[in-house]
């Protein structure tokens, strides 16, 4: 059975600190996606990682993909309060978009 | 640019009543369409996806059904709602290349 795991599930950090969220998955896939969800809202696409070694950066967030280790990371640099949200990774297990499996999400709270 | 609409935004329905949620996409043609459900505080569960008119695949057995009567319209239905159908229902679309999924604003359904 496919599993997509994230850790930590809850993260409380102070502004200005760095931290990494991990996404592990149990099947072969070359496509991994990161999303952000604010409370009560829909999902916003953050990063699309389509090959081994892919690295994408946007502002204080950087995502990477290691398909051999079946691991993706979302690194937060110098966190600010506006980054508080729940972050989901999703694995495209069919590799053609027909079956995304989402992780449970990491709820991030950035404290002043 | 592409936009995705869902309605209604919120819905409160009694157990045993029917359900119809609608999703439409503008600004693209022949999208892949998806229905997800998110239980409170949880990740997303893929319910249905469609690669074309009349083509529906179901990921989990359930009390729900989906239809795609037009290229950019996706409908989620139930004949008789259960308490366990409560949740946040999200529609998403993707193209046939990168397969990044773009989510609609969601419908929050409460079954009483």
CSV table of C-alpha atoms in Angstrom, one decimal:
chain,number,residue,atom,x,y,z
A,1,UNK,CA,0.0,0.0,0.0
A,2,UNK,CA,1.3,3.4,-0.9
A,3,UNK,CA,2.2,5.6,2.0
A,4,UNK,CA,3.1,9.3,1.9
A,5,UNK,CA,4.4,10.5,5.2
A,6,UNK,CA,5.4,13.9,6.4
A,7,UNK,CA,7.3,14.9,9.5
A,8,UNK,CA,6.9,16.7,11.6
A,9,UNK,CA,3.1,16.9,11.6
A,10,UNK,CA,3.1,20.0,13.8
A,11,UNK,CA,5.9,22.6,13.9
A,12,UNK,CA,6.0,25.6,16.0
A,13,UNK,CA,9.0,27.8,15.3
A,14,UNK,CA,10.2,31.3,16.0
A,15,UNK,CA,10.6,34.0,13.4
A,16,UNK,CA,14.0,34.1,11.9
A,17,UNK,CA,14.8,30.4,12.4
A,18,UNK,CA,15.4,27.8,9.8
A,19,UNK,CA,13.7,24.4,9.6
A,20,UNK,CA,13.0,21.5,7.2
A,21,UNK,CA,9.8,19.5,6.5
A,22,UNK,CA,10.3,16.0,5.2
A,23,UNK,CA,8.1,14.0,2.8
A,24,UNK,CA,8.7,10.3,2.4
A,25,UNK,CA,6.9,8.1,0.0
A,26,UNK,CA,6.9,4.3,-0.4
A,27,UNK,CA,6.6,3.8,-4.2
A,28,UNK,CA,8.5,4.8,-7.3
A,29,UNK,CA,7.6,8.3,-8.6
A,30,UNK,CA,9.4,11.1,-10.4
A,31,UNK,CA,6.8,13.7,-9.7
A,32,UNK,CA,6.2,15.4,-6.4
A,33,UNK,CA,4.2,18.5,-5.6
A,34,UNK,CA,4.1,20.9,-2.6
A,35,UNK,CA,1.0,22.8,-1.6
A,36,UNK,CA,0.1,25.3,1.0
A,37,UNK,CA,-3.3,25.6,2.7
A,38,UNK,CA,-4.4,28.5,5.0
A,39,UNK,CA,-7.1,27.7,7.6
A,40,UNK,CA,-10.5,27.3,6.0
A,41,UNK,CA,-9.1,27.9,2.5
A,42,UNK,CA,-8.2,25.9,-0.6
A,43,UNK,CA,-4.8,24.6,-1.6
A,44,UNK,CA,-2.3,26.8,-3.3
A,45,UNK,CA,0.4,25.2,-5.5
A,46,UNK,CA,4.0,26.0,-4.3
A,47,UNK,CA,6.4,23.7,-6.2
A,48,UNK,CA,6.4,21.1,-8.9
A,49,UNK,CA,9.4,18.7,-8.8
A,50,UNK,CA,9.6,16.5,-11.9
A,51,UNK,CA,12.9,14.7,-11.7
A,52,UNK,CA,15.6,13.4,-9.4
A,53,UNK,CA,17.7,16.2,-8.0
A,54,UNK,CA,15.1,18.9,-8.8
A,55,UNK,CA,15.4,22.0,-6.7
A,56,UNK,CA,13.0,24.9,-6.7
A,57,UNK,CA,13.1,28.1,-4.6
A,58,UNK,CA,10.6,30.8,-4.0
A,59,UNK,CA,11.3,33.4,-1.4
A,60,UNK,CA,12.0,31.8,1.9
A,61,UNK,CA,11.0,28.3,0.8
A,62,UNK,CA,13.1,25.8,-1.1
A,63,UNK,CA,12.0,22.3,-2.2
A,64,UNK,CA,14.1,19.4,-3.4
A,65,UNK,CA,13.5,15.9,-4.6
A,66,UNK,CA,15.5,12.7,-4.3
A,67,UNK,CA,13.7,10.0,-6.1
A,68,UNK,CA,16.2,7.3,-5.2
A,69,UNK,CA,15.6,7.9,-1.5
A,70,UNK,CA,11.9,8.6,-2.2
A,71,UNK,CA,12.3,11.8,-0.2
A,72,UNK,CA,11.4,15.4,-0.7
A,73,UNK,CA,12.3,18.3,1.6
A,74,UNK,CA,10.8,21.7,2.1
A,75,UNK,CA,13.3,24.0,3.7
A,76,UNK,CA,12.2,27.2,5.4
A,77,UNK,CA,14.8,30.0,5.8
A,78,UNK,CA,14.4,32.8,8.3
A,79,UNK,CA,10.7,32.1,8.9
A,80,UNK,CA,8.2,34.9,9.1
A,81,UNK,CA,4.7,34.8,10.5
A,82,UNK,CA,3.1,34.9,7.0
A,83,UNK,CA,4.5,31.4,6.4
A,84,UNK,CA,2.1,30.0,9.1
A,85,UNK,CA,-0.1,27.4,7.2
A,86,UNK,CA,-0.4,23.7,6.6
A,87,UNK,CA,1.9,22.3,4.0
A,88,UNK,CA,1.1,19.2,2.0
A,89,UNK,CA,3.3,17.1,-0.3
A,90,UNK,CA,1.6,15.0,-3.0
A,91,UNK,CA,3.1,12.2,-5.0
A,92,UNK,CA,1.9,11.4,-8.5
A,93,UNK,CA,2.0,7.6,-8.3
A,94,UNK,CA,0.9,7.0,-11.8
A,95,UNK,CA,3.4,9.6,-13.3
A,96,UNK,CA,0.7,11.0,-15.6
A,97,UNK,CA,-1.4,13.0,-13.2
A,98,UNK,CA,-4.2,10.6,-12.6
A,99,UNK,CA,-3.5,9.6,-9.1
A,100,UNK,CA,-2.1,12.1,-6.6
A,101,UNK,CA,-1.6,10.8,-3.1
A,102,UNK,CA,-1.3,13.5,-0.5
A,103,UNK,CA,0.6,13.4,2.7
A,104,UNK,CA,-1.1,14.2,6.0
A,105,UNK,CA,0.2,17.7,6.1
A,106,UNK,CA,2.5,19.7,8.3
A,107,UNK,CA,0.9,22.4,10.3
A,108,UNK,CA,3.4,25.2,10.7
A,109,UNK,CA,3.1,28.0,13.2
A,110,UNK,CA,5.6,30.8,13.2
A,111,UNK,CA,5.7,32.7,16.4
A,112,UNK,CA,7.0,36.3,16.8
B,1,UNK,CA,-5.9,32.7,-17.7
B,2,UNK,CA,-7.6,29.7,-16.2
B,3,UNK,CA,-10.1,29.9,-13.3
B,4,UNK,CA,-12.0,27.2,-11.5
B,5,UNK,CA,-15.3,27.7,-9.8
B,6,UNK,CA,-17.2,25.6,-7.2
B,7,UNK,CA,-20.6,26.1,-5.8
B,8,UNK,CA,-22.1,26.2,-3.4
B,9,UNK,CA,-19.4,27.5,-1.0
B,10,UNK,CA,-21.1,26.0,2.1
B,11,UNK,CA,-24.0,23.5,2.4
B,12,UNK,CA,-25.8,22.1,5.4
B,13,UNK,CA,-27.9,19.0,4.5
B,14,UNK,CA,-29.8,16.4,6.6
B,15,UNK,CA,-28.9,12.8,6.5
B,16,UNK,CA,-30.6,11.0,3.7
B,17,UNK,CA,-31.0,14.0,1.5
B,18,UNK,CA,-29.5,14.2,-2.1
B,19,UNK,CA,-26.3,16.2,-3.0
B,20,UNK,CA,-25.1,18.0,-6.1
B,21,UNK,CA,-21.9,19.9,-6.1
B,22,UNK,CA,-20.7,21.6,-9.2
B,23,UNK,CA,-17.3,22.5,-10.5
B,24,UNK,CA,-16.5,24.4,-13.7
B,25,UNK,CA,-13.2,25.4,-15.3
B,26,UNK,CA,-12.6,28.4,-17.6
B,27,UNK,CA,-9.8,29.2,-19.9
B,28,UNK,CA,-8.6,25.7,-20.8
B,29,UNK,CA,-9.9,22.8,-22.8
B,30,UNK,CA,-9.9,19.1,-22.2
B,31,UNK,CA,-8.6,19.4,-18.6
B,32,UNK,CA,-8.2,16.5,-16.2
B,33,UNK,CA,-10.7,17.0,-13.4
B,34,UNK,CA,-10.6,15.7,-9.9
B,35,UNK,CA,-12.8,15.6,-6.8
B,36,UNK,CA,-11.2,15.4,-3.3
B,37,UNK,CA,-12.6,15.3,0.2
B,38,UNK,CA,-10.8,16.7,3.2
B,39,UNK,CA,-12.0,15.7,6.6
B,40,UNK,CA,-11.5,18.2,9.4
B,41,UNK,CA,-7.8,18.5,10.2
B,42,UNK,CA,-6.8,15.8,7.7
B,43,UNK,CA,-5.2,15.4,4.4
B,44,UNK,CA,-6.9,15.0,1.0
B,45,UNK,CA,-8.5,11.9,-0.3
B,46,UNK,CA,-9.0,11.5,-4.0
B,47,UNK,CA,-12.5,10.5,-4.8
B,48,UNK,CA,-12.9,10.7,-8.6
B,49,UNK,CA,-10.9,11.8,-11.6
B,50,UNK,CA,-11.8,12.3,-15.2
B,51,UNK,CA,-9.7,12.6,-18.3
B,52,UNK,CA,-12.6,13.5,-20.6
B,53,UNK,CA,-16.4,13.8,-21.1
B,54,UNK,CA,-18.2,10.8,-19.7
B,55,UNK,CA,-14.9,9.2,-18.4
B,56,UNK,CA,-14.9,8.9,-14.6
B,57,UNK,CA,-12.6,6.8,-12.5
B,58,UNK,CA,-13.4,6.2,-8.8
B,59,UNK,CA,-10.6,5.8,-6.3
B,60,UNK,CA,-12.6,4.6,-3.3
B,61,UNK,CA,-16.0,2.8,-2.9
B,62,UNK,CA,-18.4,5.2,-1.4
B,63,UNK,CA,-21.8,6.8,-1.2
B,64,UNK,CA,-20.9,9.4,-3.9
B,65,UNK,CA,-20.8,9.5,-7.7
B,66,UNK,CA,-19.4,11.9,-10.3
B,67,UNK,CA,-20.3,12.9,-13.8
B,68,UNK,CA,-18.7,15.0,-16.5
B,69,UNK,CA,-21.5,16.2,-18.8
B,70,UNK,CA,-19.4,18.8,-20.5
B,71,UNK,CA,-15.7,19.3,-21.1
B,72,UNK,CA,-15.2,21.8,-18.3
B,73,UNK,CA,-17.9,20.7,-15.9
B,74,UNK,CA,-17.6,18.2,-13.1
B,75,UNK,CA,-20.4,17.2,-10.8
B,76,UNK,CA,-20.3,15.3,-7.5
B,77,UNK,CA,-23.6,13.7,-6.4
B,78,UNK,CA,-25.2,11.5,-3.8
B,79,UNK,CA,-28.6,10.1,-3.6
B,80,UNK,CA,-28.6,9.8,0.2
B,81,UNK,CA,-26.1,11.6,2.3
B,82,UNK,CA,-24.5,10.0,5.4
B,83,UNK,CA,-23.1,11.8,8.4
B,84,UNK,CA,-19.6,10.5,7.3
B,85,UNK,CA,-20.0,12.5,4.0
B,86,UNK,CA,-19.3,15.8,5.9
B,87,UNK,CA,-16.1,17.5,4.9
B,88,UNK,CA,-14.5,20.0,2.7
B,89,UNK,CA,-14.9,19.1,-1.0
B,90,UNK,CA,-12.3,20.3,-3.4
B,91,UNK,CA,-12.3,20.2,-7.2
B,92,UNK,CA,-9.1,20.5,-9.1
B,93,UNK,CA,-7.9,20.6,-12.7
B,94,UNK,CA,-4.7,19.8,-14.5
B,95,UNK,CA,-3.4,19.9,-18.0
B,96,UNK,CA,-1.9,16.9,-19.8
B,97,UNK,CA,1.8,17.8,-19.4
B,98,UNK,CA,3.1,18.9,-16.0
B,99,UNK,CA,0.0,17.6,-14.3
B,100,UNK,CA,0.2,20.3,-11.6
B,101,UNK,CA,-3.2,20.4,-10.0
B,102,UNK,CA,-5.0,23.7,-9.5
B,103,UNK,CA,-7.7,23.7,-6.8
B,104,UNK,CA,-11.0,25.5,-6.6
B,105,UNK,CA,-12.2,27.4,-3.5
B,106,UNK,CA,-14.0,24.3,-2.1
B,107,UNK,CA,-17.4,23.5,-0.7
B,108,UNK,CA,-17.8,22.9,3.0
B,109,UNK,CA,-20.5,20.3,3.5
B,110,UNK,CA,-22.1,19.5,6.9
B,111,UNK,CA,-24.5,16.6,7.1
B,112,UNK,CA,-26.7,16.8,10.2
